[in-house]
Amino acid sequence: MAIEDDKYILQVEGLYVNYGNFVAVNNVKFEVLKGEIFGLLGPNGAGKTSTLSAIEGLLKFKTGTIIVDGQDVQKKPLHARASMGVQLQSTSFQPELNVVQILQLFSGIYGVPMSKDQIKGVLKDINLEDAATKKFGQLSGGQQQRVSLVIATIHNPRLVLLDEPTTGLDPQSRRQLWERIEAIREKGHAVLLTTHSMEEAEAVCDRIAIIDHGRVIAIDTPQSLIDKHRDEPEVIAVSRRGKVTLEDVFIALTGSAVRA
Amino acid sequence: METVIPKTSTVFITLLRADVATLFSNRRSVIISLLVPVIILISWKGMIPQMGGPFALSTAITIGLMAIGLMGYTISISRDRDKGIFQRLRVAPVPGWAIMASRISIQLVMIMILTLLVFIVGFEYDKITLSAQGYLLTFAVAILGGAVYLSLGQLIVGMIKNPETVNATTRLTYFLFIMVGMFGELGALGPQVKQGVHWSPYGSVKLMLAASMEPVKWNNETTTTVLVSLGYVIIFAGIGIKNFKWNTK
């Protein structure tokens, strides 16, 4: 793998993750370009979160290489993590801390300590100035997402990882989050997100990878994937109202059976 | 552009600040850790002339140390692991040891506060005084005693993942140490239990503390007790750290 290749912010190659006899991720390979919004799609248990956890350094893998901004996540984990901003699927902070204290904690551990006034400015930007002294658990789902996203980007990372960021959000909050994700890209940063929403993938992702049974089975722009597969009988069979969507392609590629 | 990782000292101070805020927001746990030893000192006032000041003070500190190690440290680690708080910290450029060192540092501060409080109450209410050397040595030995219970807590969170089971186990252990320890060392449960309690984490910590309050009485048995306590720390912490998982999945 060309570590010096400066086109990519993230390179995953030959990634293999197993839990005992169960192979969660099998020889996964993909790259994320600088300034790109890349979606990782797949049914439940397909290997999305395991792949993301390996990139985040939360799980060790024996085979494969992951390079974040030129840093190998296993050889230089702290350097790799310093280049990333992460929003986990279910974010939890110490319930005793208020929003200002949480932001002080994370700005400090990312090496960009902020004063209370600076934090109030940040909260004003996300319309949460009244929530400064509230505990994280007292915020609504949308407000929690906004705080989590601010924390994920507090150190101006070159790669932002978002694990199912819009789950449980109402349409207004979801649209607002999409705008924030696009704003991250406009600043020149790349975003890797996982989602179950094909609408979201079509709306915000420049390219997507569909992962199933631990393998990447398709990778392209949403429109190219639709164009490439629109005439396949499996896609036509699952399409509704005569229009082929990304969801039709996704179901045709991964099967109609409901996953556990 | 070169990636800059934050300075470890900045990261550690930030974690420490957050852990202090968390600890003092958790008033119930702090009060339990400090109140029980104070109640023992107050309620034993009439018996102190017979049993001696060091016996009362060492019992109070030992029970406080157990509360700090078992109830404070263990339950907070178990809760934060279950809620994914550690996972959120670990995706930041934070070494795992810094997260734990911050938590342990907070407990060491609690041990100092507990020891000081016991000395103050012992002096003010029971008129117990020690030599300057005795006070200083007791502070040092309290840290070793605290380490025994912190490492026991680490053993529990290393071996048990479920936070409810951890909660029940720590409470049961705390209760057993108090009941069996206090009654056993007085011989109320028979000579074999008395001997067992003597070398148990309860007995060895208490004996060490009592001896440190009267340094002139320090003897070979006390030194052996210190070594036994160190052995407990090494074994409990070794197994606890080796088996510790940062998440419950």
Short mmCIF file of C-alpha atoms in Angstrom, two decimals:
data_model
loop_
_atom_site.label_atom_id
_atom_site.label_comp_id
_atom_site.label_asym_id
_atom_site.label_seq_id
_atom_site.Cartn_x
_atom_site.Cartn_y
_atom_site.Cartn_z
CA MET A 1 0.00 0.00 0.00
CA ALA A 2 1.29 3.44 -0.91
CA ILE A 3 1.39 5.22 2.43
CA GLU A 4 2.85 8.30 0.78
CA ASP A 5 -0.11 8.55 -1.60
CA ASP A 6 -1.50 11.92 -0.52
CA LYS A 7 -4.73 11.57 -2.48
CA TYR A 8 -6.25 9.51 0.29
CA ILE A 9 -7.06 10.42 3.85
CA LEU A 10 -7.95 6.81 4.69
CA GLN A 11 -6.73 3.57 3.16
CA VAL A 12 -8.08 0.21 4.32
CA GLU A 13 -6.56 -2.86 2.77
CA GLY A 14 -7.00 -6.60 3.39
CA LEU A 15 -8.80 -5.97 6.68
CA TYR A 16 -9.83 -9.17 8.45
CA VAL A 17 -11.66 -9.16 11.79
CA ASN A 18 -12.99 -12.23 13.53
CA TYR A 19 -14.74 -12.92 16.84
CA GLY A 20 -13.82 -16.54 17.57
CA ASN A 21 -15.05 -18.54 14.59
CA PHE A 22 -17.25 -15.73 13.29
CA VAL A 23 -15.64 -13.68 10.55
CA ALA A 24 -17.03 -10.14 10.84
CA VAL A 25 -14.82 -8.45 8.24
CA ASN A 26 -13.21 -10.42 5.42
CA ASN A 27 -10.53 -8.87 3.23
CA VAL A 28 -12.13 -5.43 3.12
CA LYS A 29 -10.44 -2.83 0.95
CA PHE A 30 -11.49 0.75 0.26
CA GLU A 31 -10.06 4.25 0.25
CA VAL A 32 -11.51 7.61 1.21
CA LEU A 33 -10.31 10.61 -0.75
CA LYS A 34 -9.43 13.89 0.91
CA GLY A 35 -12.49 16.14 1.08
CA GLU A 36 -14.87 13.31 0.26
CA ILE A 37 -18.05 12.15 2.02
CA PHE A 38 -17.90 8.37 1.89
CA GLY A 39 -20.76 6.13 3.02
CA LEU A 40 -20.42 2.62 4.36
CA LEU A 41 -23.73 0.82 3.88
CA GLY A 42 -24.79 -2.66 4.83
CA PRO A 43 -27.50 -4.67 6.55
CA ASN A 44 -27.34 -5.36 10.31
CA GLY A 45 -24.30 -7.47 11.16
CA ALA A 46 -22.67 -6.87 7.76
CA GLY A 47 -19.41 -5.66 9.32
CA LYS A 48 -19.82 -1.86 9.18
CA THR A 49 -19.29 -1.15 12.86
CA SER A 50 -16.44 -3.69 13.11
CA THR A 51 -14.71 -1.95 10.20
CA LEU A 52 -15.26 1.43 11.81
CA SER A 53 -14.06 0.15 15.20
CA ALA A 54 -10.86 -1.14 13.58
CA ILE A 55 -10.28 2.29 11.99
CA GLU A 56 -10.97 4.01 15.33
CA GLY A 57 -8.49 1.73 17.07
CA LEU A 58 -11.12 0.21 19.34
CA LEU A 59 -10.40 -3.32 18.18
CA LYS A 60 -7.18 -5.01 17.28
CA PHE A 61 -6.93 -6.92 14.01
CA LYS A 62 -4.30 -9.42 12.96
CA THR A 63 -4.53 -9.08 9.19
CA GLY A 64 -4.73 -5.96 7.06
CA THR A 65 -3.56 -2.38 7.12
CA ILE A 66 -5.37 0.84 7.98
CA ILE A 67 -3.66 4.13 7.23
CA VAL A 68 -5.21 7.39 8.43
CA ASP A 69 -3.58 10.52 7.07
CA GLY A 70 -0.37 8.60 6.52
CA GLN A 71 -0.37 7.00 9.98
CA ASP A 72 -0.78 3.29 10.56
CA VAL A 73 -3.53 2.91 13.19
CA GLN A 74 -1.83 -0.08 14.82
CA LYS A 75 1.73 1.23 14.73
CA LYS A 76 0.99 4.86 15.62
CA PRO A 77 -2.45 4.76 17.25
CA LEU A 78 -2.26 8.14 19.00
CA HIS A 79 -1.14 9.92 15.83
CA ALA A 80 -3.91 8.25 13.83
CA ARG A 81 -6.53 9.14 16.45
CA ALA A 82 -5.33 12.74 16.56
CA SER A 83 -6.13 12.97 12.84
CA MET A 84 -9.65 11.63 13.34
CA GLY A 85 -12.83 12.97 14.85
CA VAL A 86 -15.27 10.30 15.92
CA GLN A 87 -18.95 10.18 16.68
CA LEU A 88 -19.85 6.76 18.02
CA GLN A 89 -23.19 5.07 17.42
CA SER A 90 -24.32 5.67 20.99
CA THR A 91 -22.41 8.50 22.55
CA SER A 92 -22.16 8.63 26.28
CA PHE A 93 -20.41 11.09 28.53
CA GLN A 94 -20.04 11.22 32.30
CA PRO A 95 -23.63 11.93 33.42
CA GLU A 96 -22.38 14.22 36.19
CA LEU A 97 -20.76 16.68 33.75
CA ASN A 98 -22.61 19.52 32.06
CA VAL A 99 -22.21 20.49 28.41
CA VAL A 100 -19.49 23.09 29.11
CA GLN A 101 -17.51 20.61 31.22
CA ILE A 102 -17.82 17.93 28.52
CA LEU A 103 -16.55 20.35 25.87
CA GLN A 104 -13.70 21.43 28.17
CA LEU A 105 -12.78 17.77 28.67
CA PHE A 106 -12.68 16.91 24.98
CA SER A 107 -11.04 20.13 23.82
CA GLY A 108 -8.32 19.43 26.41
CA ILE A 109 -7.71 15.81 25.46
CA TYR A 110 -7.56 16.73 21.76
CA GLY A 111 -4.94 19.35 22.63
CA VAL A 112 -7.04 22.44 21.88
CA PRO A 113 -8.03 23.67 25.37
CA MET A 114 -10.90 26.16 25.31
CA SER A 115 -11.99 28.77 27.84
CA LYS A 116 -15.59 28.98 29.01
CA ASP A 117 -16.15 31.98 26.75
CA GLN A 118 -14.81 30.13 23.72
CA ILE A 119 -17.10 27.21 24.54
CA LYS A 120 -20.08 29.52 24.87
CA GLY A 121 -19.22 30.83 21.38
CA VAL A 122 -19.19 27.28 20.02
CA LEU A 123 -22.53 26.55 21.68
CA LYS A 124 -23.97 29.73 20.19
CA ASP A 125 -22.94 28.53 16.72
CA ILE A 126 -25.03 25.38 17.16
CA ASN A 127 -27.95 27.19 18.84
CA LEU A 128 -27.28 25.58 22.19
CA GLU A 129 -26.20 28.55 24.27
CA ASP A 130 -29.04 27.91 26.73
CA ALA A 131 -27.87 24.33 27.25
CA ALA A 132 -24.44 25.23 28.65
CA THR A 133 -25.20 24.13 32.20
CA LYS A 134 -27.42 21.20 31.28
CA LYS A 135 -26.28 17.62 31.61
CA PHE A 136 -25.89 15.71 28.32
CA GLY A 137 -28.77 13.37 29.28
CA GLN A 138 -31.11 16.37 29.65
CA LEU A 139 -30.70 17.35 25.97
CA SER A 140 -33.03 16.21 23.18
CA GLY A 141 -31.79 13.69 20.60
CA GLY A 142 -31.06 16.43 18.06
CA GLN A 143 -29.24 18.57 20.62
CA GLN A 144 -27.16 15.56 21.71
CA GLN A 145 -26.19 14.94 18.08
CA ARG A 146 -25.12 18.55 17.68
CA VAL A 147 -22.94 18.40 20.79
CA SER A 148 -21.46 15.05 19.68
CA LEU A 149 -20.66 16.44 16.24
CA VAL A 150 -19.02 19.53 17.74
CA ILE A 151 -16.87 17.24 19.91
CA ALA A 152 -15.98 15.08 16.90
CA THR A 153 -14.75 18.15 15.02
CA ILE A 154 -13.42 20.22 17.94
CA HIS A 155 -9.77 19.70 16.89
CA ASN A 156 -10.40 20.32 13.20
CA PRO A 157 -9.64 16.70 12.17
CA ARG A 158 -8.85 15.73 8.60
CA LEU A 159 -11.14 12.71 8.80
CA VAL A 160 -14.48 12.57 10.61
CA LEU A 161 -16.05 9.19 11.34
CA LEU A 162 -19.79 9.17 11.97
CA ASP A 163 -21.47 5.92 12.98
CA GLU A 164 -25.17 6.10 12.06
CA PRO A 165 -25.34 9.81 12.92
CA THR A 166 -28.99 10.42 12.06
CA THR A 167 -30.54 7.42 13.81
CA GLY A 168 -33.50 8.57 15.89
CA LEU A 169 -33.53 12.13 14.57
CA ASP A 170 -36.61 13.90 13.26
CA PRO A 171 -36.55 15.11 9.61
CA GLN A 172 -35.61 18.69 10.59
CA SER A 173 -32.69 17.58 12.74
CA ARG A 174 -31.60 15.13 10.05
CA ARG A 175 -31.56 17.81 7.35
CA GLN A 176 -29.68 20.13 9.68
CA LEU A 177 -27.09 17.41 10.34
CA TRP A 178 -26.65 16.79 6.62
CA GLU A 179 -25.89 20.48 6.21
CA ARG A 180 -23.34 20.29 9.00
CA ILE A 181 -21.72 17.23 7.39
CA GLU A 182 -21.50 19.10 4.09
CA ALA A 183 -20.03 22.08 5.92
CA ILE A 184 -17.30 19.80 7.28
CA ARG A 185 -16.50 18.74 3.73
CA GLU A 186 -16.46 22.35 2.54
CA LYS A 187 -13.69 23.00 5.04
CA GLY A 188 -11.66 20.37 3.17
CA HIS A 189 -12.17 17.50 5.57
CA ALA A 190 -13.28 14.00 4.65
CA VAL A 191 -16.21 12.21 6.25
CA LEU A 192 -16.74 8.47 6.56
CA LEU A 193 -20.24 7.65 7.72
CA THR A 194 -22.25 4.49 8.20
CA THR A 195 -25.97 4.59 7.67
CA HIS A 196 -29.03 2.45 7.08
CA SER A 197 -30.73 5.33 5.27
CA MET A 198 -30.41 5.11 1.50
CA GLU A 199 -31.97 8.55 1.30
CA GLU A 200 -29.13 9.87 3.42
CA ALA A 201 -26.51 8.06 1.36
CA GLU A 202 -27.94 9.50 -1.86
CA ALA A 203 -28.29 12.97 -0.37
CA VAL A 204 -24.86 13.47 1.16
CA CYS A 205 -22.37 10.81 0.03
CA ASP A 206 -20.01 11.34 -2.88
CA ARG A 207 -19.24 7.62 -2.98
CA ILE A 208 -20.52 4.61 -1.11
CA ALA A 209 -19.36 1.09 -0.36
CA ILE A 210 -21.91 -1.64 0.22
CA ILE A 211 -20.66 -4.23 2.67
CA ASP A 212 -22.31 -7.59 3.30
CA HIS A 213 -21.18 -10.70 5.18
CA GLY A 214 -17.95 -8.87 5.95
CA ARG A 215 -17.04 -8.17 2.30
CA VAL A 216 -17.28 -5.04 0.16
CA ILE A 217 -19.61 -6.05 -2.67
CA ALA A 218 -19.94 -2.71 -4.47
CA ILE A 219 -18.23 0.65 -4.38
CA ASP A 220 -19.06 3.71 -6.49
CA THR A 221 -21.05 6.94 -6.52
CA PRO A 222 -24.75 6.45 -5.64
CA GLN A 223 -25.86 7.42 -9.15
CA SER A 224 -23.31 5.16 -10.85
CA LEU A 225 -24.46 2.23 -8.73
CA ILE A 226 -28.06 2.86 -9.75
CA ASP A 227 -27.11 3.22 -13.42
CA LYS A 228 -24.93 0.12 -13.36
CA HIS A 229 -27.58 -2.14 -11.84
CA ARG A 230 -30.90 -0.63 -13.00
CA ASP A 231 -31.53 -3.24 -15.69
CA GLU A 232 -30.74 -6.29 -13.59
CA PRO A 233 -33.79 -8.51 -13.02
CA GLU A 234 -33.19 -8.62 -9.23
CA VAL A 235 -33.29 -4.81 -9.10
CA ILE A 236 -36.39 -4.55 -11.28
CA ALA A 237 -38.09 -7.20 -9.15
CA VAL A 238 -37.67 -5.20 -5.93
CA SER A 239 -38.23 -1.73 -7.41
CA ARG A 240 -41.50 0.00 -6.57
CA ARG A 241 -43.53 2.49 -8.57
CA GLY A 242 -41.33 1.93 -11.63
CA LYS A 243 -38.41 4.04 -10.43
CA VAL A 244 -35.10 2.40 -9.49
CA THR A 245 -33.59 3.84 -6.32
CA LEU A 246 -30.39 3.19 -4.39
CA GLU A 247 -32.46 1.20 -1.92
CA ASP A 248 -33.60 -1.14 -4.72
CA VAL A 249 -29.99 -1.71 -5.75
CA PHE A 250 -29.00 -2.24 -2.12
CA ILE A 251 -31.76 -4.84 -1.52
CA ALA A 252 -31.01 -6.60 -4.78
CA LEU A 253 -27.32 -6.85 -3.89
CA THR A 254 -27.71 -7.85 -0.24
CA GLY A 255 -30.94 -9.88 -0.46
CA SER A 256 -34.44 -9.31 0.88
CA ALA A 257 -34.11 -11.46 3.99
CA VAL A 258 -34.36 -9.53 7.25
CA ARG A 259 -31.10 -9.71 9.27
CA ALA A 260 -30.97 -10.19 12.99
CA MET B 1 0.84 18.82 7.49
CA GLU B 2 2.32 16.90 10.40
CA THR B 3 -0.05 15.36 12.91
CA VAL B 4 0.44 16.75 16.40
CA ILE B 5 -0.60 14.62 19.33
CA PRO B 6 -1.57 16.49 22.50
CA LYS B 7 0.96 16.61 25.34
CA THR B 8 0.40 13.81 27.85
CA SER B 9 0.54 16.31 30.74
CA THR B 10 -2.28 18.39 29.18
CA VAL B 11 -4.35 15.27 28.57
CA PHE B 12 -3.78 14.02 32.11
CA ILE B 13 -4.64 17.34 33.78
CA THR B 14 -7.81 17.59 31.66
CA LEU B 15 -8.89 14.08 32.61
CA LEU B 16 -8.11 14.77 36.25
CA ARG B 17 -10.21 17.93 36.24
CA ALA B 18 -13.18 16.08 34.77
CA ASP B 19 -12.77 13.21 37.23
CA VAL B 20 -12.67 15.63 40.18
CA ALA B 21 -15.88 17.27 38.93
CA THR B 22 -17.47 13.83 38.53
CA LEU B 23 -16.38 12.68 41.99
CA PHE B 24 -17.72 15.68 43.82
CA SER B 25 -20.98 15.60 41.86
CA ASN B 26 -21.36 12.06 43.13
CA ARG B 27 -21.91 13.17 46.70
CA ARG B 28 -23.54 9.95 47.91
CA SER B 29 -20.46 7.86 47.19
CA VAL B 30 -18.16 10.42 48.83
CA ILE B 31 -20.38 10.70 51.90
CA ILE B 32 -20.59 6.90 52.35
CA SER B 33 -16.82 6.60 52.09
CA LEU B 34 -16.25 9.26 54.74
CA LEU B 35 -19.27 8.91 57.00
CA VAL B 36 -18.97 5.24 58.03
CA PRO B 37 -15.44 5.63 59.50
CA VAL B 38 -16.54 8.77 61.36
CA ILE B 39 -19.59 6.99 62.77
CA ILE B 40 -17.34 4.15 63.99
CA LEU B 41 -15.04 6.58 65.77
CA ILE B 42 -17.93 8.40 67.40
CA SER B 43 -19.84 5.30 68.43
CA TRP B 44 -16.74 3.59 69.86
CA LYS B 45 -15.84 6.51 72.11
CA GLY B 46 -16.64 4.58 75.31
CA MET B 47 -14.51 1.58 74.28
CA ILE B 48 -11.40 3.48 73.22
CA PRO B 49 -9.73 3.41 76.68
CA GLN B 50 -9.87 -0.44 76.58
CA MET B 51 -9.00 -1.04 72.90
CA GLY B 52 -6.60 1.87 72.42
CA GLY B 53 -6.59 4.80 70.05
CA PRO B 54 -4.61 3.10 67.23
CA PHE B 55 -7.09 0.18 67.17
CA ALA B 56 -10.04 2.54 66.69
CA LEU B 57 -8.29 4.77 64.16
CA SER B 58 -6.95 1.83 62.11
CA THR B 59 -10.38 0.18 62.02
CA ALA B 60 -12.02 3.42 60.88
CA ILE B 61 -9.42 4.03 58.17
CA THR B 62 -9.53 0.41 56.97
CA ILE B 63 -13.30 0.55 56.54
CA GLY B 64 -13.01 3.89 54.75
CA LEU B 65 -10.35 2.49 52.43
CA MET B 66 -12.61 -0.44 51.60
CA ALA B 67 -15.45 1.93 50.74
CA ILE B 68 -13.16 4.02 48.49
CA GLY B 69 -11.69 1.02 46.68
CA LEU B 70 -14.76 -1.13 46.41
CA MET B 71 -17.68 1.29 46.27
CA GLY B 72 -16.06 4.36 44.76
CA TYR B 73 -13.49 3.14 42.24
CA THR B 74 -14.99 -0.21 41.25
CA ILE B 75 -18.56 0.92 40.76
CA SER B 76 -17.56 4.02 38.78
CA ILE B 77 -15.27 2.01 36.47
CA SER B 78 -17.98 -0.57 35.92
CA ARG B 79 -20.64 2.06 35.18
CA ASP B 80 -18.47 4.05 32.78
CA ARG B 81 -17.43 0.93 30.93
CA ASP B 82 -21.04 -0.18 30.55
CA LYS B 83 -22.20 3.25 29.33
CA GLY B 84 -19.44 3.46 26.70
CA ILE B 85 -17.75 6.44 28.37
CA PHE B 86 -14.34 4.77 28.11
CA GLN B 87 -14.88 3.98 24.43
CA ARG B 88 -15.55 7.66 23.73
CA LEU B 89 -12.33 8.61 25.51
CA ARG B 90 -10.34 5.87 23.78
CA VAL B 91 -11.15 7.09 20.26
CA ALA B 92 -9.38 10.33 21.24
CA PRO B 93 -5.58 10.48 21.33
CA VAL B 94 -5.55 9.41 24.98
CA PRO B 95 -3.37 6.53 26.23
CA GLY B 96 -5.38 3.96 28.19
CA TRP B 97 -3.03 4.24 31.16
CA ALA B 98 -3.77 7.99 31.43
CA ILE B 99 -7.50 7.31 31.78
CA MET B 100 -6.85 4.83 34.59
CA ALA B 101 -4.09 6.88 36.25
CA SER B 102 -6.46 9.83 36.49
CA ARG B 103 -9.14 7.67 38.12
CA ILE B 104 -6.64 6.21 40.59
CA SER B 105 -5.18 9.64 41.42
CA ILE B 106 -8.65 10.82 42.42
CA GLN B 107 -8.99 7.84 44.75
CA LEU B 108 -5.58 8.62 46.28
CA VAL B 109 -6.81 12.13 47.06
CA MET B 110 -9.89 10.57 48.68
CA ILE B 111 -7.60 8.34 50.78
CA MET B 112 -5.71 11.41 52.00
CA ILE B 113 -8.97 13.22 52.83
CA LEU B 114 -10.29 10.15 54.66
CA THR B 115 -7.12 9.71 56.71
CA LEU B 116 -7.03 13.38 57.63
CA LEU B 117 -10.72 13.36 58.57
CA VAL B 118 -10.27 10.30 60.80
CA PHE B 119 -7.32 11.98 62.53
CA ILE B 120 -9.30 15.18 63.08
CA VAL B 121 -12.38 13.39 64.44
CA GLY B 122 -10.18 11.08 66.52
CA PHE B 123 -8.45 14.08 68.07
CA GLU B 124 -11.46 16.35 68.49
CA TYR B 125 -13.99 13.79 69.69
CA ASP B 126 -11.94 10.93 71.19
CA LYS B 127 -8.81 12.89 72.16
CA ILE B 128 -6.57 10.40 70.32
CA THR B 129 -3.14 11.79 69.55
CA LEU B 130 -0.18 10.27 67.72
CA SER B 131 3.44 11.29 67.33
CA ALA B 132 4.37 13.37 64.27
CA GLN B 133 6.17 10.33 62.91
CA GLY B 134 3.04 8.24 63.52
CA TYR B 135 0.84 10.67 61.57
CA LEU B 136 3.23 10.77 58.63
CA LEU B 137 3.78 7.01 58.51
CA THR B 138 0.04 6.40 58.69
CA PHE B 139 -0.53 8.61 55.64
CA ALA B 140 2.04 6.57 53.69
CA VAL B 141 0.66 3.23 54.87
CA ALA B 142 -2.91 4.37 54.12
CA ILE B 143 -1.85 4.69 50.48
CA LEU B 144 -0.57 1.11 50.47
CA GLY B 145 -3.74 -0.04 52.25
CA GLY B 146 -5.83 1.87 49.72
CA ALA B 147 -3.89 0.20 46.94
CA VAL B 148 -4.92 -3.22 48.32
CA TYR B 149 -8.61 -2.35 47.97
CA LEU B 150 -8.22 -0.49 44.67
CA SER B 151 -6.47 -3.54 43.23
CA LEU B 152 -9.20 -5.77 44.68
CA GLY B 153 -11.69 -3.52 42.88
CA GLN B 154 -9.64 -3.85 39.70
CA LEU B 155 -9.78 -7.63 40.12
CA ILE B 156 -13.57 -7.47 40.36
CA VAL B 157 -14.02 -5.29 37.26
CA GLY B 158 -11.46 -7.41 35.44
CA MET B 159 -13.28 -10.65 36.15
CA ILE B 160 -16.91 -9.43 35.97
CA LYS B 161 -18.36 -7.42 33.09
CA ASN B 162 -21.99 -7.01 34.08
CA PRO B 163 -22.31 -3.76 36.08
CA GLU B 164 -25.13 -5.09 38.26
CA THR B 165 -23.09 -8.15 39.19
CA VAL B 166 -20.10 -5.90 39.92
CA ASN B 167 -22.32 -3.73 42.11
CA ALA B 168 -23.64 -6.72 44.06
CA THR B 169 -20.18 -8.31 44.39
CA THR B 170 -18.55 -5.15 45.73
CA ARG B 171 -21.32 -4.55 48.25
CA LEU B 172 -21.17 -8.17 49.41
CA THR B 173 -17.37 -8.06 49.70
CA TYR B 174 -17.54 -4.78 51.64
CA PHE B 175 -20.16 -6.19 54.00
CA LEU B 176 -18.28 -9.48 54.46
CA PHE B 177 -15.00 -7.75 55.22
CA ILE B 178 -16.66 -5.54 57.83
CA MET B 179 -18.65 -8.29 59.52
CA VAL B 180 -16.18 -11.16 59.34
CA GLY B 181 -13.20 -8.86 59.78
CA MET B 182 -14.43 -7.02 62.84
CA PHE B 183 -15.97 -9.97 64.64
CA GLY B 184 -13.33 -12.42 63.44
CA GLU B 185 -10.37 -10.42 64.70
CA LEU B 186 -11.95 -10.27 68.16
CA GLY B 187 -12.16 -14.09 68.15
CA ALA B 188 -15.96 -14.17 68.11
CA LEU B 189 -15.97 -16.53 65.09
CA GLY B 190 -13.36 -18.98 66.40
CA PRO B 191 -9.55 -19.21 66.33
CA GLN B 192 -9.31 -20.38 62.70
CA VAL B 193 -11.35 -17.45 61.41
CA LYS B 194 -9.30 -15.14 63.63
CA GLN B 195 -6.10 -16.44 62.02
CA GLY B 196 -7.64 -16.13 58.53
CA VAL B 197 -8.77 -12.56 59.18
CA HIS B 198 -5.31 -11.68 60.46
CA TRP B 199 -3.75 -12.36 57.03
CA SER B 200 -6.76 -11.30 54.97
CA PRO B 201 -6.83 -7.97 53.07
CA TYR B 202 -8.86 -6.61 56.01
CA GLY B 203 -6.54 -7.85 58.76
CA SER B 204 -3.24 -7.08 57.06
CA VAL B 205 -4.24 -3.51 56.15
CA LYS B 206 -5.59 -2.86 59.62
CA LEU B 207 -2.52 -4.30 61.34
CA MET B 208 -0.23 -2.27 59.10
CA LEU B 209 -2.13 0.92 59.88
CA ALA B 210 -2.21 0.28 63.63
CA ALA B 211 1.56 -0.37 63.64
CA SER B 212 2.28 2.75 61.62
CA MET B 213 0.50 4.84 64.27
CA GLU B 214 2.98 3.62 66.88
CA PRO B 215 6.27 3.29 64.97
CA VAL B 216 8.15 2.18 68.10
CA LYS B 217 6.06 -1.00 68.11
CA TRP B 218 6.92 -1.85 64.49
CA ASN B 219 8.23 -5.45 64.43
CA ASN B 220 8.91 -8.37 62.08
CA GLU B 221 5.24 -9.31 61.96
CA THR B 222 4.39 -5.79 60.77
CA THR B 223 7.02 -6.01 58.05
CA THR B 224 5.58 -9.38 56.98
CA THR B 225 2.14 -7.79 56.86
CA VAL B 226 3.46 -5.05 54.58
CA LEU B 227 4.89 -7.71 52.26
CA VAL B 228 1.61 -9.64 52.31
CA SER B 229 -0.25 -6.42 51.41
CA LEU B 230 2.17 -5.77 48.56
CA GLY B 231 1.57 -9.34 47.42
CA TYR B 232 -2.19 -8.71 47.40
CA VAL B 233 -1.68 -5.57 45.30
CA ILE B 234 0.52 -7.36 42.77
CA ILE B 235 -1.76 -10.39 42.43
CA PHE B 236 -5.11 -8.54 42.41
CA ALA B 237 -3.91 -5.77 40.08
CA GLY B 238 -2.06 -8.22 37.83
CA ILE B 239 -5.12 -10.43 37.27
CA GLY B 240 -7.48 -7.44 37.18
CA ILE B 241 -5.49 -5.52 34.56
CA LYS B 242 -4.80 -8.62 32.44
CA ASN B 243 -8.48 -9.50 32.23
CA PHE B 244 -9.87 -5.97 32.01
CA LYS B 245 -11.93 -5.11 28.95
CA TRP B 246 -12.75 -1.52 28.03
CA ASN B 247 -16.27 -2.41 26.94
CA THR B 248 -18.92 -4.88 28.03
CA LYS B 249 -19.69 -6.31 24.57
#
